[in-house]
Short mmCIF file of C-alpha atoms in Angstrom, two decimals:
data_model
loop_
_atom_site.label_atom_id
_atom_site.label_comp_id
_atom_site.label_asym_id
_atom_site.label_seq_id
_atom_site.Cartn_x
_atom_site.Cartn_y
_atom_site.Cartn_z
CA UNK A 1 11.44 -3.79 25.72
CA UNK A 2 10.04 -0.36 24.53
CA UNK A 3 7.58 0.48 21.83
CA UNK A 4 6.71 3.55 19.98
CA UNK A 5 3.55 4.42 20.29
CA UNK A 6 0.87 7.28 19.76
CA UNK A 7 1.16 10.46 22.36
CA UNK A 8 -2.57 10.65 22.92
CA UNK A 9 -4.98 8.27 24.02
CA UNK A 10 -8.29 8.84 24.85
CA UNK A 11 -11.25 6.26 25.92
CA UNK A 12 -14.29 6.22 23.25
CA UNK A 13 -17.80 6.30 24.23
CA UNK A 14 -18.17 2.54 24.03
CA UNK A 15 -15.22 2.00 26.76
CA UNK A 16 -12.68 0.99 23.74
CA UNK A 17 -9.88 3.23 23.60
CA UNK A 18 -9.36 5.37 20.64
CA UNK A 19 -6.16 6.62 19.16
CA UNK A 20 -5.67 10.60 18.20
CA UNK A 21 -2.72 12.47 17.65
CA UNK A 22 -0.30 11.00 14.97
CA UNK A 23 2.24 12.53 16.82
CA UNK A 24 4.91 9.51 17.64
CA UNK A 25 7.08 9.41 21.05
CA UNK A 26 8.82 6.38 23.27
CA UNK A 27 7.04 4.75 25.78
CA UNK A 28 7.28 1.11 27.66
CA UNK A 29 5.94 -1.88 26.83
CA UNK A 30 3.71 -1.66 29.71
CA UNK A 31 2.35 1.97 29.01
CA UNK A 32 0.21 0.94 25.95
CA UNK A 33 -3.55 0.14 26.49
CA UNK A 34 -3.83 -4.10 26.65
CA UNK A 35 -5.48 -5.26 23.75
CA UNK A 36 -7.39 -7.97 26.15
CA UNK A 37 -10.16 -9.60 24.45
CA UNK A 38 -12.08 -7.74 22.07
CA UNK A 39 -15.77 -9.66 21.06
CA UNK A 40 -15.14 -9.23 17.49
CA UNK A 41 -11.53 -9.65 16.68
CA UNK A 42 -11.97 -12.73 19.18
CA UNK A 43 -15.06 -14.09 17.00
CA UNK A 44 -13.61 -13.56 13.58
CA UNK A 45 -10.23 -15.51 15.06
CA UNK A 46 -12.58 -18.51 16.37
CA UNK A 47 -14.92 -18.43 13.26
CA UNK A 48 -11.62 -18.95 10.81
CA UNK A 49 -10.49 -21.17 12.69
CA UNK A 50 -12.79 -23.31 13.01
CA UNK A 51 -13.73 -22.94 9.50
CA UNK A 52 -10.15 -23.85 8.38
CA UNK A 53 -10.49 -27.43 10.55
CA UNK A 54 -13.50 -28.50 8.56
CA UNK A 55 -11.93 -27.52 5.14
CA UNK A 56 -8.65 -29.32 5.68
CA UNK A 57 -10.96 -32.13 7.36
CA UNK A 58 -12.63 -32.36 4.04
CA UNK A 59 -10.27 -31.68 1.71
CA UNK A 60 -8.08 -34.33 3.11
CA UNK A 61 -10.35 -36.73 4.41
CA UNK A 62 -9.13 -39.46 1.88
CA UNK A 63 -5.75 -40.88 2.01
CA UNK A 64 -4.16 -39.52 -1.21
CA UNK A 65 -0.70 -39.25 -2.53
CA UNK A 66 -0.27 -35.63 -1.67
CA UNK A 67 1.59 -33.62 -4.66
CA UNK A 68 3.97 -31.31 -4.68
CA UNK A 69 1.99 -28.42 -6.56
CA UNK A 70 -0.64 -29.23 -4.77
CA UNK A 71 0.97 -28.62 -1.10
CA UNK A 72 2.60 -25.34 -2.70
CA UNK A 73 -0.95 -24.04 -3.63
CA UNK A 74 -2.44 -25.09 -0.05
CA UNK A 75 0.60 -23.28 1.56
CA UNK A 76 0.10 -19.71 -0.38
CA UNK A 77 -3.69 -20.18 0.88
CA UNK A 78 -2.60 -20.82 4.39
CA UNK A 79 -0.33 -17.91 4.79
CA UNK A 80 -2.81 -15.54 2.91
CA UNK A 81 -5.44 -16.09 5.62
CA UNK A 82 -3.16 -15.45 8.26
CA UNK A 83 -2.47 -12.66 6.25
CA UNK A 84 -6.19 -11.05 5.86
CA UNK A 85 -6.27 -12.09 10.00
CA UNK A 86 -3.24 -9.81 10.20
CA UNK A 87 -5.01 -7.15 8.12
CA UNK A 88 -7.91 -7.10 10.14
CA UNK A 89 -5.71 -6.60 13.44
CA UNK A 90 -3.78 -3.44 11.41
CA UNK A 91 -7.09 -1.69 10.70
CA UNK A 92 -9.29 -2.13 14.00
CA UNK A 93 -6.35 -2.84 16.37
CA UNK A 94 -3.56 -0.34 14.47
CA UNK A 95 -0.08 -0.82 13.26
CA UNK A 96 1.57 -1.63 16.55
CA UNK A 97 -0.62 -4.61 17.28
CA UNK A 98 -0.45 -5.68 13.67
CA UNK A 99 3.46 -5.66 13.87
CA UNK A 100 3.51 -8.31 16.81
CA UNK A 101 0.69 -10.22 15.50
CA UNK A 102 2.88 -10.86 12.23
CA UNK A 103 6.32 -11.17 14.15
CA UNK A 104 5.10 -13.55 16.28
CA UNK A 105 3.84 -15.40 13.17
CA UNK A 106 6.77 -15.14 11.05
CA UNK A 107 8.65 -16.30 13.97
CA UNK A 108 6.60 -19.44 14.77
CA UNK A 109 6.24 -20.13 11.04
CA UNK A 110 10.47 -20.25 11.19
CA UNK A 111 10.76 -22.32 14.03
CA UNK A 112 7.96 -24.77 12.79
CA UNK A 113 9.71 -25.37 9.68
CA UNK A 114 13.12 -26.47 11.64
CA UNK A 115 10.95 -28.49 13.60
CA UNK A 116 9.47 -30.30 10.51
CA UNK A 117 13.12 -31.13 9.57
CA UNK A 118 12.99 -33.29 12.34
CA UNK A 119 9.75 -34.61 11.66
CA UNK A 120 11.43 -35.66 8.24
CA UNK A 121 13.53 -37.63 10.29
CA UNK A 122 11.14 -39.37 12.34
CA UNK A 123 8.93 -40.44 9.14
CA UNK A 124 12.26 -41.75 7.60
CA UNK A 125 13.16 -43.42 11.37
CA UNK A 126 9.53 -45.42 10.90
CA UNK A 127 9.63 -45.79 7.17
CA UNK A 128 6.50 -43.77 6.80
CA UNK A 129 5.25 -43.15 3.16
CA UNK A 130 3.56 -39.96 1.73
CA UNK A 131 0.14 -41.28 2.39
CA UNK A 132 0.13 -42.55 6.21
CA UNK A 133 2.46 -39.42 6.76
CA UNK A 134 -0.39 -36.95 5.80
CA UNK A 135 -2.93 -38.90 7.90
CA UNK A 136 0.01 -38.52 10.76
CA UNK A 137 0.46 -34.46 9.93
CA UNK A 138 -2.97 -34.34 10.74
CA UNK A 139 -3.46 -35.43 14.31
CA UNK A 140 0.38 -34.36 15.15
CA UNK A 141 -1.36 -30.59 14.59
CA UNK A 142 -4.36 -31.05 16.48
CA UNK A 143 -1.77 -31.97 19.32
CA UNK A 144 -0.06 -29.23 18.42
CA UNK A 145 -2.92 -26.92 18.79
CA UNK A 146 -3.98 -27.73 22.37
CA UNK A 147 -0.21 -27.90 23.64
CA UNK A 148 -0.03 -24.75 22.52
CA UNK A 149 -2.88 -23.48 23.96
CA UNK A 150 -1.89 -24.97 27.10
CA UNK A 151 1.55 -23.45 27.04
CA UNK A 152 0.21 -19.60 26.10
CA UNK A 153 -2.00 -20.06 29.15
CA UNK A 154 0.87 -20.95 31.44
CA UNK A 155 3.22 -18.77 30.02
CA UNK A 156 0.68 -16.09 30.27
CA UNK A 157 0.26 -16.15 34.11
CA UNK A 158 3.99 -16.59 34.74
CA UNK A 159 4.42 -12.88 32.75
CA UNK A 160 2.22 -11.56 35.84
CA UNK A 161 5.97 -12.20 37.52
CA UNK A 162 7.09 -9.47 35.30
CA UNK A 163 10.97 -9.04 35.22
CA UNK A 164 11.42 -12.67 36.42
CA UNK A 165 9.72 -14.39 34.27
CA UNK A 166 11.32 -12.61 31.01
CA UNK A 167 15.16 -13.73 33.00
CA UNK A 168 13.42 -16.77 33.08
CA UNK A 169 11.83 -17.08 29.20
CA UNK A 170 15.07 -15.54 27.84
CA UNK A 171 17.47 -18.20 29.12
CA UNK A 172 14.74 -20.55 27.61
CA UNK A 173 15.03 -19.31 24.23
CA UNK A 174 19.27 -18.64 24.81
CA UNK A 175 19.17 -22.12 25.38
CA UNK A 176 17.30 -23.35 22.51
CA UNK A 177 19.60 -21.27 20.52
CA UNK A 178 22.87 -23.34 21.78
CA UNK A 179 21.21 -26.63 21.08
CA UNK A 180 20.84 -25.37 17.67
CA UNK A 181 24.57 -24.63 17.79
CA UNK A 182 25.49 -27.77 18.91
CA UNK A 183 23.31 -29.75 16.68
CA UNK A 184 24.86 -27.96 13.51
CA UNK A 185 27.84 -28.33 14.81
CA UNK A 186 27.77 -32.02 15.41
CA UNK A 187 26.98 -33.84 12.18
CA UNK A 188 28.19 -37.09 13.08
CA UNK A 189 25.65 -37.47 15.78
CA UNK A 190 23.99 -41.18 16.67
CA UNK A 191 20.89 -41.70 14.97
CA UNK A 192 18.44 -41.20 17.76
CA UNK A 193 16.28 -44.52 19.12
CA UNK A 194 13.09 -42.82 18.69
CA UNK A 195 11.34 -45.98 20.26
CA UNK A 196 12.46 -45.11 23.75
CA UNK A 197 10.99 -42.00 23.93
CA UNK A 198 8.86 -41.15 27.26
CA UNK A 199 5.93 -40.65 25.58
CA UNK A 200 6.12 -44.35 23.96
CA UNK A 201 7.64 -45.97 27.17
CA UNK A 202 4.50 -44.68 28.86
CA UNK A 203 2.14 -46.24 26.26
CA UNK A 204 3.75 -49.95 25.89
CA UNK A 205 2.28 -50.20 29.43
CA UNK A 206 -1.07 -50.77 27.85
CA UNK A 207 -0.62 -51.65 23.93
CA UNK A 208 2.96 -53.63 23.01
CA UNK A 209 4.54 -52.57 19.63
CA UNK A 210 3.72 -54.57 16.35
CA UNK A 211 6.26 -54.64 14.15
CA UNK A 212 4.33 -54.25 10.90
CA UNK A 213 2.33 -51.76 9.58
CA UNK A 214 -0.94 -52.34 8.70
CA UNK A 215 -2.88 -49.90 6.35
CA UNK A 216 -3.20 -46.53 7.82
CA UNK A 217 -4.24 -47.92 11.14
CA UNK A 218 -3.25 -46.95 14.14
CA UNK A 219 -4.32 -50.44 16.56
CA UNK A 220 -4.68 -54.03 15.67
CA UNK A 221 -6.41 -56.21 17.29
CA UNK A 222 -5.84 -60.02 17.62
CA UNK A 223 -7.44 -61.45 14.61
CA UNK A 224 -5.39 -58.93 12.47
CA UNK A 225 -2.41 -60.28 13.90
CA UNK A 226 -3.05 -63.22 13.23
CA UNK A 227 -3.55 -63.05 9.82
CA UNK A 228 -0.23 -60.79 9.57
CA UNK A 229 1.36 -63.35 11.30
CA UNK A 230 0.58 -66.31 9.03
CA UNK A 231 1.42 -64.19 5.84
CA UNK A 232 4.88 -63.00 7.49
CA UNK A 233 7.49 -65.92 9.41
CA UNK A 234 9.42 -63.21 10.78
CA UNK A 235 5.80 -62.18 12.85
CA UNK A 236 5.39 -63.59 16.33
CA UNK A 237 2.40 -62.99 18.37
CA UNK A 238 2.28 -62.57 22.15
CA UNK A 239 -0.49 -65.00 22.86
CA UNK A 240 -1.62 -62.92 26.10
CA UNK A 241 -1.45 -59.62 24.35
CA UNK A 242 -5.36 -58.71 22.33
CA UNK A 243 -4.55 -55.52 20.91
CA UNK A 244 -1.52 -53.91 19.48
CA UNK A 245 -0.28 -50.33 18.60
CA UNK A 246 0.98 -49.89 15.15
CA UNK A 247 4.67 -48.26 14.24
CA UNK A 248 2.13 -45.55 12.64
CA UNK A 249 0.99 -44.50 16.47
CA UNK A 250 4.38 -44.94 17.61
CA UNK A 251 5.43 -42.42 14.95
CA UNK A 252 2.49 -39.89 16.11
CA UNK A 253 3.76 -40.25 19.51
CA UNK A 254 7.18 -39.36 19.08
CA UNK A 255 5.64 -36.80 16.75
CA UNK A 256 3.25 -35.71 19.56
CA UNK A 257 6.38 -35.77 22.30
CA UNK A 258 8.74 -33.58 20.03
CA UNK A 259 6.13 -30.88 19.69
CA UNK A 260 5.96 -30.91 23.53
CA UNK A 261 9.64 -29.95 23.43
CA UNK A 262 9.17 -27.83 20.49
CA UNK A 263 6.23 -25.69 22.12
CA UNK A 264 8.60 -25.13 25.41
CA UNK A 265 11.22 -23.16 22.82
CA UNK A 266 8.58 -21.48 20.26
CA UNK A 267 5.98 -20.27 23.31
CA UNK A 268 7.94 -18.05 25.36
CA UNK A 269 9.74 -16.74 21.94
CA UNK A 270 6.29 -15.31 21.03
CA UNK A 271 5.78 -14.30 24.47
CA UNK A 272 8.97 -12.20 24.02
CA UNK A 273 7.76 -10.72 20.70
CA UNK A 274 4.06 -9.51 22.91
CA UNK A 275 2.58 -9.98 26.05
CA UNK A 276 -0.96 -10.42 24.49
CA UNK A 277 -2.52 -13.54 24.67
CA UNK A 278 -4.81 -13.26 21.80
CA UNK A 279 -1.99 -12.44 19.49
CA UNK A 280 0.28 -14.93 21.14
CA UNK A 281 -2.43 -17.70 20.29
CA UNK A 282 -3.57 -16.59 17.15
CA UNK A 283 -0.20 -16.30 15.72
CA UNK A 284 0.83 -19.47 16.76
CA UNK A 285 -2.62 -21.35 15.37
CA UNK A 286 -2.53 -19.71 11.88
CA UNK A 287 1.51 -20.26 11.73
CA UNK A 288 0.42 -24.24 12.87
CA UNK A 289 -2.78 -24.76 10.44
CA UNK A 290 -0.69 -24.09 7.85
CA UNK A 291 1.96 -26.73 8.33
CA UNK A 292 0.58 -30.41 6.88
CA UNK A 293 1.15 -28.72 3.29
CA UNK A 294 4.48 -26.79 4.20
CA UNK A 295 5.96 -30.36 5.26
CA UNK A 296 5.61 -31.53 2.05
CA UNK A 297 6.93 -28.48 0.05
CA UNK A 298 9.52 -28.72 2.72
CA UNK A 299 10.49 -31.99 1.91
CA UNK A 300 11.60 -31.55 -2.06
CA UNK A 301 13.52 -27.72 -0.68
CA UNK A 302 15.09 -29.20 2.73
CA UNK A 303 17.89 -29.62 0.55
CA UNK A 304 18.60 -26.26 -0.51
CA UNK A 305 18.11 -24.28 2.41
CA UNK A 306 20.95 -25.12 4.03
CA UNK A 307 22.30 -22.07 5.89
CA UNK A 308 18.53 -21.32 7.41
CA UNK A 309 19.08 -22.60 10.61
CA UNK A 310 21.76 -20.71 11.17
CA UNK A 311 19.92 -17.90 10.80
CA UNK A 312 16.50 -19.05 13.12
CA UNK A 313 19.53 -19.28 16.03
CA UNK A 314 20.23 -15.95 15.56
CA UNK A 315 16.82 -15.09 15.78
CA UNK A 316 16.55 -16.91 18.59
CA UNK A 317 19.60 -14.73 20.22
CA UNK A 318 17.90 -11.52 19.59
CA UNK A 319 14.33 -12.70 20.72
CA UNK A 320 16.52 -13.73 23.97
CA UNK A 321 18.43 -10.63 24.24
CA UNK A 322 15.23 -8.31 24.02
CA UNK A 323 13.60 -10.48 27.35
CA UNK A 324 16.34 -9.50 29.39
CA UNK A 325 16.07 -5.89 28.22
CA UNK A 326 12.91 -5.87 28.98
CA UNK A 327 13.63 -7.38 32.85
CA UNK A 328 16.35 -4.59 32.84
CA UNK A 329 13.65 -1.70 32.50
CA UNK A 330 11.17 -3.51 34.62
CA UNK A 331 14.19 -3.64 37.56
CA UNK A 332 15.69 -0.56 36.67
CA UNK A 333 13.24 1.80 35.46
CA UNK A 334 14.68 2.44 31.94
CA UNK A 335 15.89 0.65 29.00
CA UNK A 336 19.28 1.44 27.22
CA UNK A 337 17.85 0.54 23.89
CA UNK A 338 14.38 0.91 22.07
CA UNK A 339 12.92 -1.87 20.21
CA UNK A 340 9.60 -1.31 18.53
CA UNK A 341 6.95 -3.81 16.83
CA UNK A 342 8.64 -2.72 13.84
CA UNK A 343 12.23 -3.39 14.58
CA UNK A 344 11.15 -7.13 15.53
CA UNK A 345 9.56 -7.32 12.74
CA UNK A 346 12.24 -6.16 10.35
CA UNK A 347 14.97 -7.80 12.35
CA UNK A 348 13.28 -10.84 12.40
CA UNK A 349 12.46 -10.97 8.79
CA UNK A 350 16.20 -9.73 7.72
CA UNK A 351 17.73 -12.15 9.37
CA UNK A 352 15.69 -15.16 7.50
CA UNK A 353 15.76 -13.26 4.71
CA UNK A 354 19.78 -13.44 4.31
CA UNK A 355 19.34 -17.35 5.72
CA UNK A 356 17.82 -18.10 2.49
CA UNK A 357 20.23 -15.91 0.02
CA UNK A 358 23.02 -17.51 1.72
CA UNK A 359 21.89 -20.68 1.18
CA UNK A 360 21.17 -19.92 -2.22
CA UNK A 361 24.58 -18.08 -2.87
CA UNK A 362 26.81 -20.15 -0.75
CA UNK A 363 25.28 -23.98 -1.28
CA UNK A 364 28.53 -25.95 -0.98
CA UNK A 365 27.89 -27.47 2.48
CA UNK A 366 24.56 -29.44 0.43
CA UNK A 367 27.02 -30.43 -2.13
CA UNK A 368 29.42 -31.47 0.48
CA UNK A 369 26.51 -33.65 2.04
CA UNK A 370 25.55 -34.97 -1.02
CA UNK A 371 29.37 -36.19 -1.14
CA UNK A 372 29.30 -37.88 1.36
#
């Protein structure tokens, strides 16, 4: 894994390093200057992010049918603050830092929406309306948040194992690829008993199931059963049991548990596209804040974008392939071919590119689906 970088470095009064020379030549991954973590780019990231908690806290602190419009316009603001984040990178980091900042987020971004298809599932699983799904969305990303944290910081110190650790991340990522194969490739699959997963198993040890939703919450207690009990026949309640979890918190939990799964593909994917934790993190939380309103724009286009899987597992294959060229130079000494911030970038962004004109050109698998 090589970049192209500036020929001449030199270290500015203040101990940051300053870039001269426009002149452009080859170098390793390993030969630029780590970004680390500089006070103000690490301030403005923690300030906006903060900042963008306590708006969508307050836009969406009522439980509102959530339009369609509406989740387009929240979207396009989204993605143009991770934007001005990026732009801020480009002009006191440079280019090449700007370039894996918005790889890593364009790549995230693409592997959250596939994820979200299965979220789409789940909510349908649970029969979970527009309303308690938005409520859902909202705690499923603050999980999301702090697993991800948690995984940049492990996947972090196992890059100190340079060389092994990219044999290691690239099978990862390989792998997640296949499943994608396989899962395309298997329509006809058994609808999935999201009930037994581990995460839920573990709970029922302390709160039983109710079988009926009640509002938005997520717990009942015994005097709510009751009274959902003498409404509803079909309703038994476990006289020894005094509180209850709702199928609302079993839906967060599976939601919760698949983002576990989801974070062990999509971390060491960004990892592949940079090294740097700051822009590993950053480009992962602004490609996450953004996702309660993409869901629902996702869920009126799902149906179009048929081929775009497709091309995330190709992504995946390249973001795989350029971790073991990047153990190959660290075992070998050299690399047999050059990939720059750029080239991600570009590759990255053709391939989804011709996932969505293919899915616009070609849609006769949808209409096959529909068919059936």
């Amino acid at each position: 894994m090589t970049l192209t970088a500036l020929s001449s470095l030199s270290v500015a009064a203040d101990g940051g390093a300053a870039l001269q020379n426009l002149e452009t030549t080859t170098t390793t991954f390993s030969e630029l200057i780590p970004l680390g973590w500089p006070a103000e780019t690490v301030a403005i990231f923690v300030f906006t992010f903060v900042l963008s908690l306590i708006i969508d806290l307050l836009q969406h602190r009522n439980a509102t049918q959530i339009t369609f419009k509406g989740s387009v316009l929240w979207s396009l603001f989204w993605i143009a603050l991770s934007l001005a984040f990026y732009g801020w990178v480009y002009w006191e980091h440079g280019p090449d830092y700007a370039s894996l900042y918005l790889t890593g987020y364009v790549l995230e971004k693409t592997l959250s929406v596939d994820n979200l298809m299965v979220f789409i599932a789940i909510f349908k699983y649970f029969n979970i309306k527009d309303v308690l799904q938005h409520r859902i969305l909202y705690y499923g990303i603050l999980g999301a948040i702090i697993f991800r944290a948690v995984f940049v910081g492990l996947g972090s110190l196992l890059m100190m194992f340079s060389g092994y650790a990219e044999i290691i991340f690239g099978i990862m990522v390989a792998y997640a690829a296949f499943m994608m194969l396989n899962d395309n490739a298997d329509d006809e699959a058994e609808e999935v008993n999201y009930e037994n997963m581990w995460l839920v198993n573990f709970f029922q040890r302390f709160y039983p199931i109710f079988p009926s939703l009640f509002g938005k919450r997520f717990f009942i207690n015994r005097k709510e059963a009751d009274e959902l009990a003498a409404k509803d026949s079909s309703i038994t309640v476990d006289e020894r049991v005094s509180r209850w979890m709702t199928p609302a918190f079993v839906c967060l939990l599976v939601i919760e548990g698949s983002d576990i799964l989801f974070a062990v593909d999509s971390v060491p994917a960004v990892i592949a596209v940079t090294r740097e934790p700051l822009l590993v993190y950053s480009s992962m939380i602004f490609a996450i804040l953004g996702l309660r309103s993409l869901y629902f724009v996702l869920v009126v286009l799902t149906k179009y974008l048929v081929h775009l899987e497709k091309a995330v597992v190709f992504v995946l294959f390249f973001i795989s392939l350029k971790m073991f060229l990047h153990a190959y130079e660290v075992f070998a000494g050299y690399t047999p071919v050059h990939i720059t911030p750029n080239m991600s970038m570009a590759v990255v962004l053709v391939f989804l590119t011709l996932g969505v004109m293919a899915s616009v050109v070609f849609p006769e698998q949808d209409e096959k689906n529909k068919a059936d």
